[in-house]
mmCIF file of C-alpha atoms in Angstrom:
data_model
loop_
_atom_site.group_PDB
_atom_site.id
_atom_site.type_symbol
_atom_site.label_atom_id
_atom_site.label_comp_id
_atom_site.label_asym_id
_atom_site.label_seq_id
_atom_site.Cartn_x
_atom_site.Cartn_y
_atom_site.Cartn_z
ATOM 1 C CA MET A 1 80.027 62.608 48.561
ATOM 2 C CA ILE A 2 83.904 63.376 48.893
ATOM 3 C CA ILE A 3 86.301 60.259 47.415
ATOM 4 C CA ASP A 4 89.241 59.783 49.425
ATOM 5 C CA GLU A 5 91.716 57.554 47.804
ATOM 6 C CA LYS A 6 93.525 56.716 50.821
ATOM 7 C CA ILE A 7 90.159 54.816 52.249
ATOM 8 C CA VAL A 8 89.741 53.163 49.001
ATOM 9 C CA THR A 9 93.403 51.611 49.054
ATOM 10 C CA GLU A 10 93.132 50.782 53.136
ATOM 11 C CA ALA A 11 89.608 49.226 52.144
ATOM 12 C CA ILE A 12 91.047 47.035 49.439
ATOM 13 C CA ALA A 13 94.499 46.172 51.539
ATOM 14 C CA SER A 14 92.135 45.400 54.648
ATOM 15 C CA THR A 15 89.849 43.132 53.081
ATOM 16 C CA PHE A 16 92.246 41.463 50.635
ATOM 17 C CA PHE A 17 94.522 40.355 53.503
ATOM 18 C CA ASP A 18 91.800 39.538 55.788
ATOM 19 C CA LYS A 19 90.468 37.269 53.187
ATOM 20 C CA PHE A 20 94.154 35.651 52.385
ATOM 21 C CA LYS A 21 94.698 35.092 56.240
ATOM 22 C CA SER A 22 91.569 33.005 56.598
ATOM 23 C CA CYS A 23 92.614 30.924 53.990
ATOM 24 C CA LEU A 24 95.856 29.827 55.303
ATOM 25 C CA ASP A 25 94.400 26.459 56.852
ATOM 26 C CA LEU A 26 91.731 24.938 54.164
ATOM 27 C CA ASP A 27 89.630 22.068 53.806
ATOM 28 C CA VAL A 28 89.911 21.958 49.908
ATOM 29 C CA ALA A 29 92.518 24.163 47.588
ATOM 30 C CA ILE A 30 91.868 23.900 44.229
ATOM 31 C CA VAL A 31 94.656 24.533 41.619
ATOM 32 C CA GLY A 32 92.997 26.122 38.260
ATOM 33 C CA GLY A 33 89.925 27.917 37.988
ATOM 34 C CA GLY A 34 88.503 26.193 34.618
ATOM 35 C CA PRO A 35 85.223 24.759 34.528
ATOM 36 C CA SER A 36 85.988 21.554 36.577
ATOM 37 C CA GLY A 37 87.765 23.649 39.325
ATOM 38 C CA LEU A 38 84.833 26.170 39.312
ATOM 39 C CA THR A 39 82.165 23.452 39.766
ATOM 40 C CA ALA A 40 84.232 21.760 42.356
ATOM 41 C CA ALA A 41 84.709 24.949 44.295
ATOM 42 C CA TRP A 42 80.703 25.824 44.071
ATOM 43 C CA LYS A 43 79.669 22.073 45.393
ATOM 44 C CA LEU A 44 82.237 22.108 47.990
ATOM 45 C CA ALA A 45 81.707 25.499 49.273
ATOM 46 C CA GLU A 46 78.056 24.930 49.127
ATOM 47 C CA ALA A 47 78.475 21.978 51.455
ATOM 48 C CA GLY A 48 80.008 24.350 53.835
ATOM 49 C CA ARG A 49 83.812 23.524 53.285
ATOM 50 C CA LYS A 50 86.439 25.976 53.710
ATOM 51 C CA VAL A 51 87.584 26.076 49.938
ATOM 52 C CA ALA A 52 89.881 28.428 47.848
ATOM 53 C CA LEU A 53 90.565 28.328 44.120
ATOM 54 C CA PHE A 54 93.953 29.551 42.835
ATOM 55 C CA GLU A 55 94.132 30.935 39.227
ATOM 56 C CA ARG A 56 97.485 31.924 37.113
ATOM 57 C CA LYS A 57 95.570 34.408 34.919
ATOM 58 C CA LEU A 58 93.543 37.481 35.692
ATOM 59 C CA SER A 59 90.270 35.904 34.744
ATOM 60 C CA VAL A 60 89.133 32.416 35.848
ATOM 61 C CA GLY A 61 87.020 29.827 33.547
ATOM 62 C CA GLY A 62 89.802 28.384 31.619
ATOM 63 C CA GLY A 63 88.965 28.028 27.905
ATOM 64 C CA MET A 64 85.035 28.021 28.725
ATOM 65 C CA TRP A 65 85.092 31.760 27.675
ATOM 66 C CA GLY A 66 86.180 31.371 24.268
ATOM 67 C CA GLY A 67 83.732 28.493 23.131
ATOM 68 C CA GLY A 68 85.289 26.794 20.483
ATOM 69 C CA MET A 69 87.893 28.660 18.278
ATOM 70 C CA THR A 70 86.660 31.913 20.101
ATOM 71 C CA TRP A 71 83.091 31.497 18.479
ATOM 72 C CA THR A 72 81.063 31.968 21.851
ATOM 73 C CA SER A 73 79.026 28.863 22.380
ATOM 74 C CA ILE A 74 79.647 25.659 24.068
ATOM 75 C CA VAL A 75 78.093 22.209 23.697
ATOM 76 C CA VAL A 76 76.940 20.046 26.945
ATOM 77 C CA GLN A 77 75.310 16.795 26.478
ATOM 78 C CA GLU A 78 71.857 15.271 28.290
ATOM 79 C CA GLU A 79 73.873 13.996 31.494
ATOM 80 C CA ALA A 80 75.403 17.548 32.221
ATOM 81 C CA LYS A 81 72.807 20.140 31.152
ATOM 82 C CA GLY A 82 71.604 19.914 34.846
ATOM 83 C CA ILE A 83 74.568 21.706 36.291
ATOM 84 C CA LEU A 84 74.238 24.794 33.663
ATOM 85 C CA GLU A 85 70.230 25.137 34.362
ATOM 86 C CA GLU A 86 71.224 24.509 38.476
ATOM 87 C CA ALA A 87 73.605 27.717 37.732
ATOM 88 C CA GLY A 88 70.762 29.882 35.887
ATOM 89 C CA VAL A 89 72.377 29.341 32.356
ATOM 90 C CA ALA A 90 69.742 29.037 29.430
ATOM 91 C CA LEU A 91 70.285 26.045 27.104
ATOM 92 C CA THR A 92 68.695 25.351 23.833
ATOM 93 C CA GLU A 93 68.530 21.646 22.373
ATOM 94 C CA TYR A 94 70.424 21.946 18.915
ATOM 95 C CA LYS A 95 69.852 18.137 18.407
ATOM 96 C CA PRO A 96 68.595 15.298 20.436
ATOM 97 C CA GLY A 97 70.940 14.869 23.400
ATOM 98 C CA TYR A 98 73.223 17.942 22.204
ATOM 99 C CA PHE A 99 72.372 21.506 24.316
ATOM 100 C CA VAL A 100 73.936 24.882 23.356
ATOM 101 C CA ALA A 101 74.829 27.584 25.812
ATOM 102 C CA ASP A 102 76.612 30.875 25.502
ATOM 103 C CA SER A 103 80.101 30.345 26.630
ATOM 104 C CA VAL A 104 80.334 33.669 28.547
ATOM 105 C CA ALA A 105 76.753 33.431 30.283
ATOM 106 C CA ALA A 106 78.168 29.698 31.274
ATOM 107 C CA THR A 107 81.568 30.962 32.604
ATOM 108 C CA ALA A 108 80.066 33.663 34.442
ATOM 109 C CA ALA A 109 77.417 31.954 35.891
ATOM 110 C CA LEU A 110 80.006 29.003 37.317
ATOM 111 C CA ALA A 111 82.098 31.806 38.787
ATOM 112 C CA TYR A 112 79.147 33.515 40.444
ATOM 113 C CA ARG A 113 77.548 30.503 41.942
ATOM 114 C CA ALA A 114 81.160 29.209 43.656
ATOM 115 C CA THR A 115 81.498 32.798 45.003
ATOM 116 C CA ARG A 116 78.015 33.214 46.205
ATOM 117 C CA ALA A 117 78.504 29.591 47.766
ATOM 118 C CA GLY A 118 81.511 31.098 49.730
ATOM 119 C CA ALA A 119 84.755 29.640 47.695
ATOM 120 C CA ASN A 120 87.461 32.325 47.911
ATOM 121 C CA VAL A 121 88.996 32.988 44.260
ATOM 122 C CA PHE A 122 92.881 34.133 44.256
ATOM 123 C CA ASN A 123 93.720 35.262 40.542
ATOM 124 C CA CYS A 124 97.081 35.935 39.376
ATOM 125 C CA THR A 125 98.226 33.490 41.808
ATOM 126 C CA SER A 126 100.548 30.643 40.535
ATOM 127 C CA VAL A 127 101.382 27.420 42.532
ATOM 128 C CA GLU A 128 105.091 26.652 42.394
ATOM 129 C CA ASP A 129 105.106 23.629 44.599
ATOM 130 C CA VAL A 130 103.435 21.519 47.311
ATOM 131 C CA VAL A 131 103.705 20.926 51.157
ATOM 132 C CA LEU A 132 104.768 17.210 51.642
ATOM 133 C CA ARG A 133 104.676 15.766 55.203
ATOM 134 C CA GLU A 134 105.042 12.040 56.244
ATOM 135 C CA VAL A 135 102.506 10.643 58.723
ATOM 136 C CA ASP A 136 102.746 7.153 59.738
ATOM 137 C CA GLY A 137 105.308 6.007 56.940
ATOM 138 C CA VAL A 138 103.202 7.639 54.164
ATOM 139 C CA LYS A 139 103.979 10.809 52.327
ATOM 140 C CA ARG A 140 101.397 13.241 51.868
ATOM 141 C CA VAL A 141 100.638 16.497 50.531
ATOM 142 C CA MET A 142 99.050 19.104 52.719
ATOM 143 C CA GLY A 143 99.482 22.459 51.080
ATOM 144 C CA LEU A 144 100.389 24.490 48.482
ATOM 145 C CA VAL A 145 103.531 27.084 47.869
ATOM 146 C CA VAL A 146 102.068 30.199 46.277
ATOM 147 C CA ASN A 147 103.292 33.294 44.143
ATOM 148 C CA SER A 148 102.242 36.219 42.551
ATOM 149 C CA SER A 149 101.960 35.308 38.603
ATOM 150 C CA PRO A 150 103.855 38.907 37.829
ATOM 151 C CA VAL A 151 106.551 37.460 39.956
ATOM 152 C CA GLU A 152 106.673 34.393 37.986
ATOM 153 C CA ILE A 153 105.975 35.986 34.556
ATOM 154 C CA ALA A 154 109.235 38.453 35.477
ATOM 155 C CA ARG A 155 111.293 35.462 36.511
ATOM 156 C CA LEU A 156 111.937 37.723 39.806
ATOM 157 C CA HIS A 157 113.564 36.156 42.524
ATOM 158 C CA VAL A 158 110.973 36.528 45.529
ATOM 159 C CA ASP A 159 110.299 33.755 48.044
ATOM 160 C CA PRO A 160 106.677 32.279 47.937
ATOM 161 C CA LEU A 161 104.223 32.172 50.573
ATOM 162 C CA VAL A 162 102.633 28.401 51.988
ATOM 163 C CA LEU A 163 99.000 27.610 53.184
ATOM 164 C CA HIS A 164 97.883 24.309 54.519
ATOM 165 C CA CYS A 165 95.246 22.279 52.944
ATOM 166 C CA LYS A 166 93.643 19.021 54.170
ATOM 167 C CA HIS A 167 92.769 18.011 49.945
ATOM 168 C CA ALA A 168 94.445 19.636 46.568
ATOM 169 C CA ILE A 169 92.568 19.042 43.565
ATOM 170 C CA GLU A 170 94.982 19.394 40.319
ATOM 171 C CA CYS A 171 92.541 21.491 37.766
ATOM 172 C CA THR A 172 95.156 23.064 35.760
ATOM 173 C CA GLY A 173 94.016 21.289 32.414
ATOM 174 C CA HIS A 174 96.164 19.927 29.660
ATOM 175 C CA ASP A 175 99.070 20.433 31.499
ATOM 176 C CA VAL A 176 98.914 19.156 35.025
ATOM 177 C CA GLU A 177 101.326 21.717 36.536
ATOM 178 C CA MET A 178 100.786 20.649 40.143
ATOM 179 C CA LEU A 179 101.409 17.099 39.326
ATOM 180 C CA LYS A 180 104.236 17.353 37.241
ATOM 181 C CA THR A 181 105.683 19.253 39.777
ATOM 182 C CA LEU A 182 105.099 16.831 42.339
ATOM 183 C CA VAL A 183 106.501 13.815 40.535
ATOM 184 C CA ARG A 184 109.771 16.039 39.123
ATOM 185 C CA LYS A 185 110.603 17.162 42.592
ATOM 186 C CA ASN A 186 109.887 14.327 44.665
ATOM 187 C CA GLY A 187 109.889 10.942 42.417
ATOM 188 C CA VAL A 188 106.722 10.017 43.909
ATOM 189 C CA LYS A 189 104.512 7.228 42.478
ATOM 190 C CA LEU A 190 101.037 8.057 41.536
ATOM 191 C CA ASN A 191 97.611 6.272 41.452
ATOM 192 C CA THR A 192 98.318 5.268 37.728
ATOM 193 C CA PRO A 193 99.237 2.445 35.380
ATOM 194 C CA SER A 194 102.845 3.572 35.449
ATOM 195 C CA GLY A 195 103.228 5.211 38.747
ATOM 196 C CA GLY A 196 103.882 8.514 36.242
ATOM 197 C CA ILE A 197 101.752 10.902 34.251
ATOM 198 C CA GLU A 198 100.487 9.165 31.568
ATOM 199 C CA GLY A 199 99.858 12.034 29.218
ATOM 200 C CA GLU A 200 97.213 13.537 27.074
ATOM 201 C CA GLN A 201 96.178 11.619 23.732
ATOM 202 C CA SER A 202 94.481 13.142 20.859
ATOM 203 C CA MET A 203 90.829 13.940 20.144
ATOM 204 C CA TRP A 204 88.207 11.290 20.514
ATOM 205 C CA ALA A 205 85.416 13.376 22.382
ATOM 206 C CA ASP A 206 82.864 10.461 22.747
ATOM 207 C CA VAL A 207 85.823 8.388 24.852
ATOM 208 C CA ALA A 208 87.329 11.501 26.404
ATOM 209 C CA GLU A 209 83.959 12.535 27.759
ATOM 210 C CA ALA A 210 83.390 9.552 29.818
ATOM 211 C CA ASN A 211 87.001 8.931 30.912
ATOM 212 C CA THR A 212 87.158 12.780 32.423
ATOM 213 C CA VAL A 213 84.528 11.750 35.059
ATOM 214 C CA ARG A 214 86.025 7.938 35.249
ATOM 215 C CA HIS A 215 89.419 9.328 35.566
ATOM 216 C CA THR A 216 88.378 11.887 38.472
ATOM 217 C CA ARG A 217 89.806 10.244 42.166
ATOM 218 C CA GLU A 218 92.707 10.722 44.301
ATOM 219 C CA VAL A 219 96.335 9.943 42.144
ATOM 220 C CA TYR A 220 98.246 10.719 45.179
ATOM 221 C CA PRO A 221 97.497 11.281 49.079
ATOM 222 C CA GLY A 222 96.060 14.598 49.258
ATOM 223 C CA VAL A 223 95.823 15.213 45.779
ATOM 224 C CA TRP A 224 92.766 14.645 43.620
ATOM 225 C CA VAL A 225 92.503 15.318 39.427
ATOM 226 C CA ALA A 226 89.495 16.595 37.853
ATOM 227 C CA GLY A 227 88.344 17.788 34.329
ATOM 228 C CA MET A 228 91.267 17.494 31.726
ATOM 229 C CA ALA A 229 93.932 17.115 34.168
ATOM 230 C CA ALA A 230 92.290 13.758 35.050
ATOM 231 C CA ASN A 231 92.853 12.692 31.429
ATOM 232 C CA ALA A 232 95.917 14.033 30.886
ATOM 233 C CA ALA A 233 97.099 11.888 34.659
ATOM 234 C CA TYR A 234 95.845 8.873 33.671
ATOM 235 C CA GLY A 235 96.484 8.847 29.465
ATOM 236 C CA SER A 236 92.893 9.540 28.062
ATOM 237 C CA TYR A 237 91.909 11.953 25.097
ATOM 238 C CA ARG A 238 90.756 15.302 24.266
ATOM 239 C CA MET A 239 87.335 16.264 23.714
ATOM 240 C CA GLY A 240 87.298 20.122 22.403
ATOM 241 C CA PRO A 241 84.346 22.645 23.117
ATOM 242 C CA ILE A 242 81.829 20.052 24.723
ATOM 243 C CA PHE A 243 82.172 20.708 28.433
ATOM 244 C CA GLY A 244 79.559 18.387 29.817
ATOM 245 C CA GLY A 245 82.547 15.954 31.223
ATOM 246 C CA MET A 246 84.393 18.760 32.866
ATOM 247 C CA LEU A 247 81.041 19.820 34.742
ATOM 248 C CA LEU A 248 80.268 16.305 35.639
ATOM 249 C CA SER A 249 84.059 15.845 36.803
ATOM 250 C CA GLY A 250 83.854 19.103 39.054
ATOM 251 C CA VAL A 251 80.669 17.616 40.837
ATOM 252 C CA LYS A 252 82.499 14.205 41.431
ATOM 253 C CA VAL A 253 85.238 15.539 43.102
ATOM 254 C CA ALA A 254 83.478 17.648 45.053
ATOM 255 C CA GLU A 255 81.105 14.592 46.160
ATOM 256 C CA ALA A 256 83.905 12.481 47.032
ATOM 257 C CA ILE A 257 85.915 14.883 49.200
ATOM 258 C CA ASN A 258 82.892 16.078 50.829
ATOM 259 C CA ALA A 259 82.412 12.269 52.043
ATOM 260 C CA LEU A 260 85.705 12.157 53.587
ATOM 261 C CA LEU A 261 85.218 15.718 55.153
#
């Protein structure tokens, strides 16, 4: 066949903007495409929710691609291995209760399951603010303010665009960037002991893994925290390249939101 470059461009532009327009009013918007965000997107889309994931970088997956220190193996515990098995990932039991998976295969599988289930992924997209509304005297996050990551990196003065959502999930990991913006710009109180972001503590994998799941919840009306963002919001520890808590957190937040929709 003869390739017409104009048709290639038209196909990309038309399908992308159709997808973007279809996501201007979402059930759930996920900020950050690490393992917890991808798992949440998969389980929400699988339940028929209209969900989109926004990732600042070119690729989704967060730190999962690199395993530990760029050595491409990850560990999950017994409680979480079923999630990766459901995604089609092969696991090997290294010692009782410690299961090893290839980090590239695991990340690719989660991304595939999320998109196959119907989740829309927008990479190279930064969330620079949220949309607030007051309903019956209570302020609630009702949407996201997004911009192109290259625009953000170049510090260009270009106005962003806006989309609405019923729920937003903060999955930006250690930095809790969306939550920091919400607190800094609006002086709101969060559902945390201090009313603010408690901050992440140093390595304690055993406690951190349990707390990643325990702290997965609605931290402000319309905003949920999952994965490492949950630990950073509530002041728990980091855990390193064991990913069971991240996967279980993604499942938990999806189940909680599904129960409300």
